[in-house]
C-alpha positions as a Markdown table, in Angstrom:
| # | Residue | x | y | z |
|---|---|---|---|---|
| 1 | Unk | -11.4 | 19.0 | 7.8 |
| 2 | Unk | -11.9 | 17.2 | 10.5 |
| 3 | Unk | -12.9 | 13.7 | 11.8 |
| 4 | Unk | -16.4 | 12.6 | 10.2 |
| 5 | Unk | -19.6 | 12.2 | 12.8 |
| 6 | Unk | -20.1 | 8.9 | 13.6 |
| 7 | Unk | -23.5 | 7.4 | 12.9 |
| 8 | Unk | -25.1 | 5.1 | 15.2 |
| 9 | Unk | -25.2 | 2.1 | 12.9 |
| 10 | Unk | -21.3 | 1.9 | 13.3 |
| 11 | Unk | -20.4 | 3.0 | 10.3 |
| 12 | Unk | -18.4 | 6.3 | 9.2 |
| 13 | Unk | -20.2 | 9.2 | 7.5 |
| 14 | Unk | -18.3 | 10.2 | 4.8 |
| 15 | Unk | -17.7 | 14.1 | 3.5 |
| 16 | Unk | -17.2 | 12.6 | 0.0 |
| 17 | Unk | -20.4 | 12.7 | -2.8 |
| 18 | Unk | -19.3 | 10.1 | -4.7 |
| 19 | Unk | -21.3 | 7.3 | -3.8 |
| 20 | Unk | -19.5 | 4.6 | -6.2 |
| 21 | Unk | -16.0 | 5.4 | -6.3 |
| 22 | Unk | -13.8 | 4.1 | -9.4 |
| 23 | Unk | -11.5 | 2.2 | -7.3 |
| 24 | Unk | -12.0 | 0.4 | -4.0 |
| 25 | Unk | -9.3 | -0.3 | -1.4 |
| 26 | Unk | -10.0 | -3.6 | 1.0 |
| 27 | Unk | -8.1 | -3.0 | 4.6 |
| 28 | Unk | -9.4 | -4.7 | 6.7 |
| 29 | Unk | -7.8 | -3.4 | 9.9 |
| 30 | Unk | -7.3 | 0.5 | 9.6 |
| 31 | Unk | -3.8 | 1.1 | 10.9 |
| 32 | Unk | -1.8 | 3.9 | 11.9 |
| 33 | Unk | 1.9 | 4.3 | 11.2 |
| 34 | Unk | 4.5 | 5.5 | 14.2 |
| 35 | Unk | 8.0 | 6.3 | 11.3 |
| 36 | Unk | 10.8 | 7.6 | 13.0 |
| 37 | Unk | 14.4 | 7.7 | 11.8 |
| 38 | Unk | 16.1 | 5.6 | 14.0 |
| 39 | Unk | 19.9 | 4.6 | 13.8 |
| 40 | Unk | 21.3 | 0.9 | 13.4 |
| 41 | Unk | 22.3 | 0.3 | 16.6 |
| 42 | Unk | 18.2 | -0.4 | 17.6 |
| 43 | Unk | 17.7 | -1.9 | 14.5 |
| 44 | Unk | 20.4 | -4.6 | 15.4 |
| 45 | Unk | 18.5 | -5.0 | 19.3 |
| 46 | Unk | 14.9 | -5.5 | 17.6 |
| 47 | Unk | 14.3 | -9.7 | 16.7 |
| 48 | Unk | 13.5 | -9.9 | 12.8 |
| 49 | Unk | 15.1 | -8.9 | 9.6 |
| 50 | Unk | 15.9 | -5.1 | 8.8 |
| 51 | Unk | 14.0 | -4.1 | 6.1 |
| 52 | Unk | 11.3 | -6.4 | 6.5 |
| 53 | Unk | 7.9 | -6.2 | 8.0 |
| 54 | Unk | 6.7 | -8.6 | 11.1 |
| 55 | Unk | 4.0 | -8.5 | 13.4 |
| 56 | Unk | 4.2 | -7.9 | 17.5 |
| 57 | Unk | 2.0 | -7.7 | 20.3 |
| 58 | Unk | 0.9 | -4.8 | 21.4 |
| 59 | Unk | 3.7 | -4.9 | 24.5 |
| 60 | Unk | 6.3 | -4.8 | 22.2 |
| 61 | Unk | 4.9 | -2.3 | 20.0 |
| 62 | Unk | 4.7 | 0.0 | 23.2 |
| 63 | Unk | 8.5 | -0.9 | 23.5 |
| 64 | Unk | 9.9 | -0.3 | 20.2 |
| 65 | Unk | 8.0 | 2.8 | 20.3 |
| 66 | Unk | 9.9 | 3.7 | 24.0 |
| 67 | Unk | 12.9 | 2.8 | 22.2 |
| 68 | Unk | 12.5 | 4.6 | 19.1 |
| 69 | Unk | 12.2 | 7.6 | 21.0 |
| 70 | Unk | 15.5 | 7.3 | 22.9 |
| 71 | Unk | 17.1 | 6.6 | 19.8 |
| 72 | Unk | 15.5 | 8.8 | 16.9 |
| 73 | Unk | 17.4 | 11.0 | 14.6 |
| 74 | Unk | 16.8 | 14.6 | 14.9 |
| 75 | Unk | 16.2 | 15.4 | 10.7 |
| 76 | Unk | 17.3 | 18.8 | 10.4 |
| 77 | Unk | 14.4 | 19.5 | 7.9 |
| 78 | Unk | 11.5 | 17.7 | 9.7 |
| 79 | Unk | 9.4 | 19.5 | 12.5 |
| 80 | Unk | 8.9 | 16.5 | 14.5 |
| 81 | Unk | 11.4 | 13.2 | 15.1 |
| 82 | Unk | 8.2 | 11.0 | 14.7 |
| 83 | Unk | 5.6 | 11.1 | 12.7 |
| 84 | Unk | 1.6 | 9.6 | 12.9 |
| 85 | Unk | -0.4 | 9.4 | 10.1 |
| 86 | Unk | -2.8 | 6.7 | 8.2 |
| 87 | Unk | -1.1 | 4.2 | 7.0 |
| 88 | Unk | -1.1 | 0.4 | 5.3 |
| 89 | Unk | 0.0 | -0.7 | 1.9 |
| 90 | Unk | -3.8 | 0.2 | 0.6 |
| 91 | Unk | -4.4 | 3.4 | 2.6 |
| 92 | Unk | -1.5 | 4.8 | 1.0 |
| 93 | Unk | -2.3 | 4.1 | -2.4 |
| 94 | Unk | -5.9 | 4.8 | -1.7 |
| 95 | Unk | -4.8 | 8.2 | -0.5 |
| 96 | Unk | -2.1 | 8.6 | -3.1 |
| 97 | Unk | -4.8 | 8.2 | -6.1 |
| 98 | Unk | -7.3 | 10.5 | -4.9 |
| 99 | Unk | -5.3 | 13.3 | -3.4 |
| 100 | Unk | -2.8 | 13.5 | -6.0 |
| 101 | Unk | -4.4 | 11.9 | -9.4 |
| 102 | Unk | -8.0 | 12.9 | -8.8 |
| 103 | Unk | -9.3 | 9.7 | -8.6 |
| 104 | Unk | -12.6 | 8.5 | -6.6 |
| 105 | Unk | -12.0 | 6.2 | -4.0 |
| 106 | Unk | -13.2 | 4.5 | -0.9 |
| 107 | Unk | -12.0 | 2.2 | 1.7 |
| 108 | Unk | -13.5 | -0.9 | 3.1 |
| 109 | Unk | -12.7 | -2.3 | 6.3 |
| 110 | Unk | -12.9 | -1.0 | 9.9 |
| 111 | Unk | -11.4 | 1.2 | 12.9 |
| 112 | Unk | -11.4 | 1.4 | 16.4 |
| 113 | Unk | -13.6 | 3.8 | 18.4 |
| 114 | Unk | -9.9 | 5.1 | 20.3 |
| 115 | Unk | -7.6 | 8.1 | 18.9 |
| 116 | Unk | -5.9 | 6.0 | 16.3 |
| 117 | Unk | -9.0 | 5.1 | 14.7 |
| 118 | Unk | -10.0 | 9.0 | 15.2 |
| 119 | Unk | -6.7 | 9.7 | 13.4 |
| 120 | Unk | -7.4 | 7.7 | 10.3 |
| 121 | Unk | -10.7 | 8.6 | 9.8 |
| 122 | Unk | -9.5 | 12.7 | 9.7 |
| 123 | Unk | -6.5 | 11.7 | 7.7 |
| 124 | Unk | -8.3 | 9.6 | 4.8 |
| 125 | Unk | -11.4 | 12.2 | 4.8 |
| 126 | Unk | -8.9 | 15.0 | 4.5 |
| 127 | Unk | -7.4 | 13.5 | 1.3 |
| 128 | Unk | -11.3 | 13.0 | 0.0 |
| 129 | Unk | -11.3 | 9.7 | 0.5 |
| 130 | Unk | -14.9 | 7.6 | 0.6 |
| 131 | Unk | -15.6 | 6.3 | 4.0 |
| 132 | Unk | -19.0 | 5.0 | 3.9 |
| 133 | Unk | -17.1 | 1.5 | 4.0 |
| 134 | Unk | -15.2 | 1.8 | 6.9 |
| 135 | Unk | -16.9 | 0.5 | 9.8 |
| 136 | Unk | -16.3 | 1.6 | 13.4 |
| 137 | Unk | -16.1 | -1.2 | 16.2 |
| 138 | Unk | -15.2 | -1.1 | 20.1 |
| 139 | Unk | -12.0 | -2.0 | 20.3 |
| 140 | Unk | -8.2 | -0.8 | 19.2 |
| 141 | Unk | -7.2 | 0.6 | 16.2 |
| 142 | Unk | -4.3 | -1.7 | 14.4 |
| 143 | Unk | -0.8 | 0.3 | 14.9 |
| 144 | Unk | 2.9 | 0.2 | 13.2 |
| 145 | Unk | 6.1 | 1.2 | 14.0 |
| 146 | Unk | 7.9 | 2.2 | 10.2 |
| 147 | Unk | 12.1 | 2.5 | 11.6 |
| 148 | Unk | 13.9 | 4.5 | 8.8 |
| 149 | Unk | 17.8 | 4.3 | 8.8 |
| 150 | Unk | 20.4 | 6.4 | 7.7 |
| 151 | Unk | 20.0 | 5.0 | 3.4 |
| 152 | Unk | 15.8 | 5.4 | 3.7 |
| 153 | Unk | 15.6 | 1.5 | 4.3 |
| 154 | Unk | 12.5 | 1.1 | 6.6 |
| 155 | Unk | 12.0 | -1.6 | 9.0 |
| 156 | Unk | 8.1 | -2.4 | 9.9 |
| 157 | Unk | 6.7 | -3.3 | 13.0 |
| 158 | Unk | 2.4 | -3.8 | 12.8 |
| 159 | Unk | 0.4 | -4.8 | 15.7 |
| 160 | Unk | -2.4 | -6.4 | 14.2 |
| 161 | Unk | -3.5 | -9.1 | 17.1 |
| 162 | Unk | -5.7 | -7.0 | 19.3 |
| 163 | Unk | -7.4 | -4.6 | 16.5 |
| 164 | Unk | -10.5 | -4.7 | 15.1 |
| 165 | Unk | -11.1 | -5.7 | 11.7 |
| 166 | Unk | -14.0 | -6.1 | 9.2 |
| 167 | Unk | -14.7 | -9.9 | 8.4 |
| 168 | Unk | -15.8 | -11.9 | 5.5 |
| 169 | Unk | -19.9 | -12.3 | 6.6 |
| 170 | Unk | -19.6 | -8.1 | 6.7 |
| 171 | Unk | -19.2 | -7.7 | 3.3 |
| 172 | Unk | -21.8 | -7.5 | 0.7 |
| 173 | Unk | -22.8 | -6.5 | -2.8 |
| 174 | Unk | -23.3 | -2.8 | -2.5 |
| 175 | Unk | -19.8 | -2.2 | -0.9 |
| 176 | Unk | -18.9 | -3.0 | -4.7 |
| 177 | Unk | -21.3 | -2.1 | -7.1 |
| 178 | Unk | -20.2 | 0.7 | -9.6 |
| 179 | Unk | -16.7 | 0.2 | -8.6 |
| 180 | Unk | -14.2 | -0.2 | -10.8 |
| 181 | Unk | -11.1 | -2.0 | -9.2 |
| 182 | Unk | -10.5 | -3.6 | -6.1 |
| 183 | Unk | -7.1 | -2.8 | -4.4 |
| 184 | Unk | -5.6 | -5.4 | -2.2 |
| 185 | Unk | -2.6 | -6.7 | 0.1 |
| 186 | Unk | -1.6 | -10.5 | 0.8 |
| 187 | Unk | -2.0 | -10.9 | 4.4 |
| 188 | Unk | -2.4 | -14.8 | 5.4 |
| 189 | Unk | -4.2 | -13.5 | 8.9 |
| 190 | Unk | -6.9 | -12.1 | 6.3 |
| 191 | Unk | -7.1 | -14.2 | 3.6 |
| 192 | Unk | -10.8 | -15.3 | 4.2 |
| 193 | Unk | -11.7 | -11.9 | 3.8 |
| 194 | Unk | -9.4 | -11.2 | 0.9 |
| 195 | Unk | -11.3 | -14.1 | -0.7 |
| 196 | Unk | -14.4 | -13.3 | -0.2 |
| 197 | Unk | -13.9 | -9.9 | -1.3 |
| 198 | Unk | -12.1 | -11.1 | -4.5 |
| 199 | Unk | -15.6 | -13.2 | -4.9 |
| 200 | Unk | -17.7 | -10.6 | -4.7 |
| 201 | Unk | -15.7 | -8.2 | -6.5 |
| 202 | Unk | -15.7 | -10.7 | -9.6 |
| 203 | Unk | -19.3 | -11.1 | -9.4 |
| 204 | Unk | -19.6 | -7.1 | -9.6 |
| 205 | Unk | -17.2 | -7.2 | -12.5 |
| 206 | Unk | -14.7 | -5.0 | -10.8 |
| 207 | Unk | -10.5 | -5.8 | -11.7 |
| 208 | Unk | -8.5 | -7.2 | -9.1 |
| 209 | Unk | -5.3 | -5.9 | -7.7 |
| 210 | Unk | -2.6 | -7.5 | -5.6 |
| 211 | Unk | 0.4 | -6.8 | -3.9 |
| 212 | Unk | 2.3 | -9.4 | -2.4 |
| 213 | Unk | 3.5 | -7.4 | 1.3 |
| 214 | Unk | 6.4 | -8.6 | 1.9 |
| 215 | Unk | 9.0 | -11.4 | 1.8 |
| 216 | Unk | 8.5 | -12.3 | 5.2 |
| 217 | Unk | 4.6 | -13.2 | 4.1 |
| 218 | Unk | 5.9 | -15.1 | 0.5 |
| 219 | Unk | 8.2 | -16.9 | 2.3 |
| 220 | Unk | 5.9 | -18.6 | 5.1 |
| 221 | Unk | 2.9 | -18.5 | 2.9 |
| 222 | Unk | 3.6 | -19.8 | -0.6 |
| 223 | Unk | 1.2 | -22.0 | -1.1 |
| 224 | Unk | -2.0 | -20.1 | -0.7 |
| 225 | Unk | -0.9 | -17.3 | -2.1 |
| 226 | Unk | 0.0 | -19.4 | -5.1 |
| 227 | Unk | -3.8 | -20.7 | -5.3 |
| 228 | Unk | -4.9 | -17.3 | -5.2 |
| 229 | Unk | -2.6 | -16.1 | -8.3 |
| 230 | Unk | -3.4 | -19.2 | -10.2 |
| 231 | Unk | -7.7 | -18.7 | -9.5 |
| 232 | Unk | -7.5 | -16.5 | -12.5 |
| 233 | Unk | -8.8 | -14.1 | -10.7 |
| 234 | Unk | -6.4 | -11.5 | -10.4 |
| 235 | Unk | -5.2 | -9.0 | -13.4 |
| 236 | Unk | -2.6 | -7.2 | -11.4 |
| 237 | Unk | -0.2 | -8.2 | -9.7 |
| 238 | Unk | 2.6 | -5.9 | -7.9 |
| 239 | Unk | 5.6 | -7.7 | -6.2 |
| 240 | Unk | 9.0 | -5.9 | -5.3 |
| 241 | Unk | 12.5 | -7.2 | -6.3 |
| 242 | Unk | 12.3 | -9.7 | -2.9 |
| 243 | Unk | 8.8 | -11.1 | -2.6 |
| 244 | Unk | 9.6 | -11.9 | -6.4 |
| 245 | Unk | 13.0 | -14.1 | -5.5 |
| 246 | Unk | 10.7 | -15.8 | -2.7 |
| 247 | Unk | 7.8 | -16.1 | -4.9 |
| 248 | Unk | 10.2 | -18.3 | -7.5 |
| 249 | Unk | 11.8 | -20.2 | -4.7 |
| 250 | Unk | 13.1 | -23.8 | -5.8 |
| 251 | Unk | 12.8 | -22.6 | -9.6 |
| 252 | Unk | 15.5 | -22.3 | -11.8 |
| 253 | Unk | 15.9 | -18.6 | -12.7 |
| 254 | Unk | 14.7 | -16.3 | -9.9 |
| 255 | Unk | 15.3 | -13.1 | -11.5 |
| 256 | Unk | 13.0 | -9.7 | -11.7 |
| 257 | Unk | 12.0 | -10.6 | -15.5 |
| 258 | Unk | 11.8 | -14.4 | -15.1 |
| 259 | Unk | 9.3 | -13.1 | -11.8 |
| 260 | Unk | 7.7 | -10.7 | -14.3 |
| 261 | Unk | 6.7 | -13.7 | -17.1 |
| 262 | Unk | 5.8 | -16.4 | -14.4 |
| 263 | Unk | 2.9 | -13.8 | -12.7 |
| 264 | Unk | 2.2 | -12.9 | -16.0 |
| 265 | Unk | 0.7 | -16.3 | -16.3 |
| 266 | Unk | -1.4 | -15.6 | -13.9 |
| 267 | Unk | -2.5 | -12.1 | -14.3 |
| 268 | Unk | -3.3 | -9.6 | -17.0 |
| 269 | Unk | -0.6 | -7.0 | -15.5 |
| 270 | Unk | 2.6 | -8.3 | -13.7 |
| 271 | Unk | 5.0 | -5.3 | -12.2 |
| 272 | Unk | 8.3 | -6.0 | -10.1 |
| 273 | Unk | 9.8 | -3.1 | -9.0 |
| 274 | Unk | 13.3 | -2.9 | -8.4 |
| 275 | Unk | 13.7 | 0.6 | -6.0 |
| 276 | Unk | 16.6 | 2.7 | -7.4 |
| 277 | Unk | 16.4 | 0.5 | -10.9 |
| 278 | Unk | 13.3 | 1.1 | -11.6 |
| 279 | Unk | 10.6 | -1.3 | -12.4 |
| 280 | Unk | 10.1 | -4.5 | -15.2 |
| 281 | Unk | 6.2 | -4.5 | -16.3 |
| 282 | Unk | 4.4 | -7.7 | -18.6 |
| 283 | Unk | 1.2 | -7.9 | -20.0 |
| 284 | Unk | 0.7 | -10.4 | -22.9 |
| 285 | Unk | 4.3 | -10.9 | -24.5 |
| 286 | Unk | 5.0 | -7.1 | -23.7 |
| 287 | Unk | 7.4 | -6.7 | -21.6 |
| 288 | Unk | 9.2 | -3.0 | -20.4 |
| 289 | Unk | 11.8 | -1.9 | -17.9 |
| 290 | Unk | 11.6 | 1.6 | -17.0 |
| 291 | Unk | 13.9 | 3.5 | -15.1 |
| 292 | Unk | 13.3 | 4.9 | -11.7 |
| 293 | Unk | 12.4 | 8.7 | -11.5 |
| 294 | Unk | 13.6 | 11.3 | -8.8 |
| 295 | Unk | 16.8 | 11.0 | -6.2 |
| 296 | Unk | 19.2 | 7.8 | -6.2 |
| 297 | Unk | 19.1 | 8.5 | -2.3 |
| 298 | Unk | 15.7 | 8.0 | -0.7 |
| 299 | Unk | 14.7 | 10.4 | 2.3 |
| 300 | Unk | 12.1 | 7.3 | 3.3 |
| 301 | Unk | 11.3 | 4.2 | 1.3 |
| 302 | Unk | 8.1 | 3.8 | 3.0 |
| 303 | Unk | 5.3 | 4.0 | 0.6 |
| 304 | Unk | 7.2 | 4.2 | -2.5 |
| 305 | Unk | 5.8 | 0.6 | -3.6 |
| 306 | Unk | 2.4 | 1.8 | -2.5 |
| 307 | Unk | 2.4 | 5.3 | -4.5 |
| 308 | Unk | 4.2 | 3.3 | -7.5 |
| 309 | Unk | 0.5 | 1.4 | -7.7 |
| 310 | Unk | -0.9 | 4.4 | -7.3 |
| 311 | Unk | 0.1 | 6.0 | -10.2 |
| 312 | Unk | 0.5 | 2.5 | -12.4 |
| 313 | Unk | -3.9 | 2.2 | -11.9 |
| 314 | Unk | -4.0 | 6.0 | -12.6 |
| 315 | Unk | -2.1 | 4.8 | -15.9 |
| 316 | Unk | -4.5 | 2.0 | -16.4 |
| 317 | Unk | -7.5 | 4.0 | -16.2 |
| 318 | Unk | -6.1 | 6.6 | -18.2 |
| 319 | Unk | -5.9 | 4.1 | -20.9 |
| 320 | Unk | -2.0 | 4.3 | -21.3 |
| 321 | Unk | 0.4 | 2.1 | -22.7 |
| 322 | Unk | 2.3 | -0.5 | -20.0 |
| 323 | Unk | 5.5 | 1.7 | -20.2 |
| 324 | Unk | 3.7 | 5.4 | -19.5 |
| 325 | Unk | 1.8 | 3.5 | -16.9 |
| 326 | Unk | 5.3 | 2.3 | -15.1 |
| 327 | Unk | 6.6 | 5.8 | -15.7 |
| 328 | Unk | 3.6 | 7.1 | -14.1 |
| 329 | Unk | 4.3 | 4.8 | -11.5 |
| 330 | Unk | 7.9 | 5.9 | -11.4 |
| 331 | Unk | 7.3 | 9.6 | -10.7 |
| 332 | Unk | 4.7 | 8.7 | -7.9 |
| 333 | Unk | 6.8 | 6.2 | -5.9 |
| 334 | Unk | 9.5 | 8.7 | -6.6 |
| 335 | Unk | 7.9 | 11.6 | -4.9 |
| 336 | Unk | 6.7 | 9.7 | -2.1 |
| 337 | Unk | 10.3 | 8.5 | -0.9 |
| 338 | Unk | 11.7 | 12.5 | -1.0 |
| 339 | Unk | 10.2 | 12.8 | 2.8 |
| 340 | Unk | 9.2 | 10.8 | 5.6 |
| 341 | Unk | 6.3 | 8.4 | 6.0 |
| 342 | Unk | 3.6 | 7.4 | 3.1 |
| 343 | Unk | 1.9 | 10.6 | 2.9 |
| 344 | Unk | 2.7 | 12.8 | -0.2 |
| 345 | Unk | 3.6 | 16.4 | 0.6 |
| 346 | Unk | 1.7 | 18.8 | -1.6 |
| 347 | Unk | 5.6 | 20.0 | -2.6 |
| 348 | Unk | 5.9 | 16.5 | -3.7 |
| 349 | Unk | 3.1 | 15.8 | -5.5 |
| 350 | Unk | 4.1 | 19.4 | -7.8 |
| 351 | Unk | 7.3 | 17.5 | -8.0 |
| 352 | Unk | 5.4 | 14.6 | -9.4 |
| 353 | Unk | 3.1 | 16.7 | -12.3 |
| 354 | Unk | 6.7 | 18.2 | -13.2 |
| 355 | Unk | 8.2 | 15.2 | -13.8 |
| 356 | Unk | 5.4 | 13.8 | -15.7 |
| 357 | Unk | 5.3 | 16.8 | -17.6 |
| 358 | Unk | 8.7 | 16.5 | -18.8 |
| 359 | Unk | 7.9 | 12.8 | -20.0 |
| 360 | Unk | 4.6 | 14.3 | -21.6 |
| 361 | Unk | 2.1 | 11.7 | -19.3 |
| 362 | Unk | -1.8 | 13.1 | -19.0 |
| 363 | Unk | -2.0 | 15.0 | -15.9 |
| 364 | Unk | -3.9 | 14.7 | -12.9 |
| 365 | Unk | -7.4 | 16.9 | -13.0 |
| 366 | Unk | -6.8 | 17.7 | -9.1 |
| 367 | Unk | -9.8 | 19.8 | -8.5 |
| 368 | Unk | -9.2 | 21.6 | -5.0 |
């Protein structure tokens, strides 16, 4: 399947029927993902920490990516050293939940009218994904570099500065309506948007989910981020094992379950995954850990939080209890992480019905 026609009122035509899908995903800037596996020695050149996500200008961008290619890794069992696909934290869960769980979704936010924008419209319409939200705008499409080392670790680079985005005035009522969830990612550069959509959203009576990004965007923005969880208005909440440590800066235990019960407060549904260990889940005085499903050794980290929500809202919607939703979780973030970049293989995703079939979890009605 190819790249939907472009309507002249800017925004995408979509292949998919469903007109309301059950879950919504809000990015505002359509982005495309460079992941290479790179070795240490460029890590160690690039400024920032390893393993964490910060944004560049587009002139470094075009230099990592130079870089990347005089340093990748050759992976005996991939065709191509680097890879180039649709990506962001909501893409991939977005994708994840209706190519591999059979779940309706769309995407709101916008791309540029260049090949990267091109690119993500083909890949998301591939995986049936709902486009009639996505707005095309002159301009560049947003682009990151995902640096995989020798353990899976990945090291993100976006350029976000010079891409087009949708914006708060864009949105309105009917980009909800019938929806069912609304799937979002702390960004400070977007948080009007993010709040307005959250707005709206609640007025549509649609859930509310966040993940927190990264540590790099706890750290520097606590505060607003701390208004947000403490509106009331979001049920759940996703944070890994270091945005969770950030998030409890200055408090006096700053471990995964003491994260768990203080966004728990907050939020119907508080998750902290912990990679290789699994995951800790609370809603109400519940509280589970569940163990992590698939290799110790990741292939690729990238995307492994972003299928583990996935396959948790599958869960939800499912009507499971908290622990089959974190094992549900647990086989999708595990089957993402077995090769490179956020995309699920379709070897993976019969990886991922396997293991759920061992654990006796509902399995996906993938019609094809």
């Amino acid at each position: 399947m190819g790249a939907a026609a472009l309507p002249s009122n800017g925004e995408i035509a979509t292949v998919t029927v469903d007109t309301h899908p059950l879950v919504l995903g809000l990015q505002p800037a359509a982005l495309v993902d460079h992941v290479a596996h790179v070795d240490w020695s460029l890590l160690d050149q690039i400024p920032g920490d390893r393993g964490g996500s910060m944004p560049v200008a587009i002139e470094e961008l075009e230099h990592i990516l130079k870089e990347v290619k005089a340093h990748k890794l050759a992976s005996p069992d991939e065709l191509s050293p680097m890879m180039t696909m649709a990506g962001g934290s909501v893409a991939n869960t977005i994708r994840g939940l209706s190519a591999g769980f059979g779940v309706s979704c769309g995407i709101i936010g916008a791309c540029g009218d260049d090949e990267q924008g091109k690119l993500f419209v083909s890949n998301m319409s591939f995986n049936g994904v709902n486009l009639s939200r996505l707005r095309m705008k002159q301009g560049h499409t947003a682009q990151c570099v995902c640096m995989v080392d020798e353990l899976g670790n990945r090291t993100m680079r976006p350029c976000l500065s010079s891409a087009v985005k949708v914006q708060a005035d864009e949105l309105t009522k009917e980009d909800f309506k019938g929806s069912k969830w609304l799937v979002l990612r702390y960004a400070i550069f977007n948080l009007e948007v993010i709040q307005a959509a959250i707005r709206t959203a609640k007025q549509e009576g649609l859930f509310v989910s966040l993940d927190l990004a990264s540590f790099e965007m706890v750290r520097n923005f606590r505060s607003p981020l701390l208004q947000l969880l403490e509106s009331g208005d979001i049920d759940l909440c996703f944070a890994n094992e270091d945005e969770a440590m950030e998030l409890l800066r200055g408090e006096q235990a700053t471990d995964p379950e003491a994260a768990a019960e203080f966004l728990a407060k907050h939020c119907n549904w508080a998750v902290v995954t912990l990679g290789a260990d699994g995951c800790i889940a609370r809603h109400g005085k519940e509280l589970v850990r569940v163990p992590a499903i698939g290799e110790a050794k990741a292939t690729d980290a990238t995307g492994a939080g972003d299928l583990f929500a996935g396959g948790f809202l599958y869960g939800l919607i499912k009507g499971l209890s908290l622990e089959e939703c974190c094992q549900v979780g647990a086989c999708s973030g595990g089957s993402v992480i077995r090769s490179l970049g956020g995309e699920v293989t379709t070897e993976n995703w019969q990886w991922m019905c396997k293991q759920m079939q061992i654990k006796d979890l509902p399995l996906p009605d993938i019609r094809n």
